[in-house]
Amino acid sequence: CVGGGTGGSILERTTAGRKQLTTIDFPDVTDLNSLHGSGDVVTAVGSSGTVMVSTDFGTTWDLTSGMPGTTIYALQFPTATNGFGAGFDGLFIRTTNGGNSWKASFAYANHLSPNFNDMHFLNGTTGLAVGSYRVALKTTDGGAHWSQMYKDTTAAAVTFYGARMVDENLAFMVGQLSTTNGAIYKTTDGGANW
């Protein structure tokens, strides 16, 4: 198990459940926002477009280059080879080789690039990305194309923070309608109605 945090790039791991945490020596290159691990392979993402990969359970790290210099907030590997990340200004990254290389693009809603706070993929093709200004986008081709699932707004306080897809039809989003009013959204028809 590996966990991370911001403010100094802190990573801790355990091989004994929650009984014993060991701080991992991690290059002080960025704040970390999300990570994913499978076996000995751990991928961490953060500010300035940073993607770090360890193939030995965090003992050594390699910095992936070529990412746009914008913050990545979310990371998920729905399969061993297919991984996705999303972040600031509509940044969307994808790997099809387990994180060895990444391709970056930007997703748009109404000709704007929102900040993506979270995303969730069922598999290597179908996923949901949510973010600022109540933007919720869905892809069925691994992020090559996105369709708007919910009407966005220009109100800065209205945002989505989390998304989970249970299957092709059932999905949830959480966010806020104002600074004091949270909301949970549910669809049972693949996002046609919430």
XYZ file of C-alpha atoms in Angstrom:
194
model
C 0.000 0.000 0.000
C 1.326 3.470 -0.895
C -0.075 6.878 0.151
C 0.907 10.408 -0.747
C 0.323 14.040 0.050
C 1.061 17.599 -0.901
C 3.410 20.070 0.714
C 6.789 18.473 0.256
C 6.018 15.421 -1.845
C 5.432 12.959 0.989
C 4.991 9.311 0.118
C 4.619 6.500 2.613
C 4.266 2.776 2.060
C 3.509 -0.302 4.058
C 3.791 -4.000 3.443
C 2.193 -4.848 6.799
C -1.242 -3.268 6.519
C -1.612 -0.049 8.517
C 0.714 -1.270 11.265
C 3.913 0.219 9.909
C 4.395 3.186 7.553
C 7.770 3.963 6.027
C 8.506 7.322 4.403
C 9.739 6.894 0.841
C 12.607 9.025 -0.430
C 10.980 10.926 -3.265
C 12.529 13.583 -5.512
C 11.402 16.986 -4.252
C 10.130 18.074 -7.654
C 6.479 18.828 -7.036
C 3.395 18.604 -4.893
C 1.593 15.311 -5.413
C -2.147 15.080 -6.065
C -2.885 11.474 -6.959
C -1.237 8.093 -7.304
C -1.967 4.592 -8.477
C -0.215 1.350 -7.683
C -0.388 -2.191 -8.968
C 2.124 -4.727 -7.743
C 5.536 -3.054 -7.612
C 4.596 -0.331 -10.132
C 3.547 3.014 -8.626
C 2.650 6.132 -10.632
C 2.315 9.562 -8.978
C 1.105 12.821 -10.564
C 1.146 16.427 -9.425
C 1.833 20.048 -10.205
C 3.707 21.290 -13.274
C 2.574 18.269 -15.316
C 4.682 15.878 -13.255
C 4.289 12.146 -13.829
C 6.661 9.957 -11.797
C 6.873 6.167 -12.164
C 8.484 3.603 -9.877
C 8.827 -0.037 -10.890
C 10.279 -1.157 -7.537
C 7.529 -0.128 -5.080
C 8.887 3.384 -4.586
C 12.579 2.731 -4.058
C 13.572 4.569 -7.245
C 11.587 6.996 -9.437
C 11.688 8.075 -13.083
C 10.286 11.409 -14.237
C 8.187 11.212 -17.404
C 8.994 14.123 -19.670
C 6.958 15.868 -22.330
C 3.859 16.656 -20.242
C 2.337 20.128 -20.458
C 3.399 22.201 -17.441
C -0.002 22.196 -15.783
C -1.260 20.481 -12.637
C -2.641 16.934 -12.837
C -5.290 16.279 -10.170
C -6.611 12.802 -10.974
C -5.055 9.489 -12.023
C -6.557 6.093 -12.769
C -5.494 2.820 -14.395
C -8.669 0.827 -15.219
C -6.460 -1.889 -16.753
C -2.794 -2.797 -16.398
C -1.878 -0.972 -19.614
C -4.487 1.804 -19.935
C -4.045 4.808 -17.649
C -5.629 8.249 -17.612
C -4.964 11.555 -15.881
C -6.808 14.878 -15.845
C -6.199 18.325 -14.442
C -5.912 22.057 -14.812
C -7.122 23.855 -17.973
C -8.731 20.718 -19.402
C -5.533 18.670 -19.436
C -6.098 15.002 -20.251
C -3.270 12.454 -20.433
C -3.354 8.832 -21.516
C -1.007 5.860 -21.580
C -1.595 2.576 -23.376
C 1.630 0.914 -22.224
C 1.323 0.938 -18.441
C 2.797 4.414 -17.957
C 6.019 4.042 -19.956
C 4.907 6.912 -22.195
C 2.009 9.367 -22.109
C 0.105 11.376 -24.690
C -1.403 14.732 -23.671
C -4.447 16.495 -25.059
C -7.042 18.966 -23.841
C -10.779 18.415 -23.422
C -13.187 21.272 -24.042
C -16.751 22.216 -23.105
C -18.370 25.097 -25.005
C -14.945 26.097 -26.353
C -13.524 26.413 -22.824
C -10.985 24.276 -20.986
C -12.290 23.666 -17.454
C -10.189 22.420 -14.574
C -10.829 18.714 -14.171
C -10.974 17.707 -10.512
C -11.691 14.006 -11.006
C -12.415 11.306 -13.536
C -13.377 7.668 -13.575
C -13.009 5.075 -16.325
C -14.800 1.733 -16.544
C -12.232 0.335 -18.955
C -9.772 1.576 -21.550
C -12.433 3.498 -23.503
C -15.431 4.649 -21.425
C -14.983 7.368 -18.828
C -16.348 10.458 -17.130
C -14.407 13.648 -16.271
C -15.798 16.367 -13.995
C -14.619 19.763 -12.886
C -15.088 23.451 -12.417
C -18.162 25.319 -13.641
C -20.189 22.099 -13.315
C -18.537 20.543 -16.352
C -19.178 16.816 -16.821
C -17.842 15.159 -19.965
C -18.067 11.550 -21.151
C -15.875 9.653 -23.583
C -16.423 6.268 -25.201
C -13.200 6.244 -27.226
C -10.496 6.639 -24.580
C -10.565 10.428 -24.552
C -10.218 11.100 -28.280
C -13.670 12.732 -28.218
C -15.778 14.055 -25.341
C -19.502 14.785 -25.084
C -21.100 17.097 -22.559
C -23.245 15.216 -20.025
C -24.481 18.105 -17.908
C -25.168 21.782 -18.656
C -22.234 23.855 -17.481
C -22.415 27.301 -15.906
C -20.327 30.445 -15.530
C -20.828 30.537 -11.741
C -17.380 29.980 -10.224
C -18.693 28.432 -6.982
C -20.571 25.679 -8.850
C -18.263 22.730 -9.410
C -17.999 18.939 -9.477
C -15.329 17.340 -7.312
C -15.813 13.609 -7.831
C -17.151 11.058 -10.314
C -17.697 7.296 -10.300
C -19.108 5.046 -13.000
C -20.571 1.757 -11.801
C -21.420 0.501 -15.285
C -22.370 1.920 -18.707
C -25.623 3.371 -17.297
C -25.135 3.997 -13.571
C -22.859 6.872 -12.505
C -22.532 9.413 -9.694
C -21.062 12.916 -9.403
C -20.523 15.009 -6.271
C -20.009 18.739 -6.054
C -21.369 22.011 -4.837
C -24.166 24.299 -6.010
C -22.787 27.195 -3.945
C -20.137 27.668 -1.287
C -22.545 26.278 1.350
C -24.668 23.804 -0.630
C -23.302 20.393 -1.649
C -24.982 18.011 -4.080
C -24.895 14.394 -5.279
C -26.007 13.597 -8.824
C -27.033 10.160 -10.136
C -27.789 8.846 -13.614
C -29.263 5.468 -14.530
C -29.284 6.029 -18.297
C -25.641 6.680 -19.137
C -25.806 10.402 -18.457
C -28.840 11.397 -20.550
C -30.646 12.426 -17.343
C -29.287 13.302 -13.891
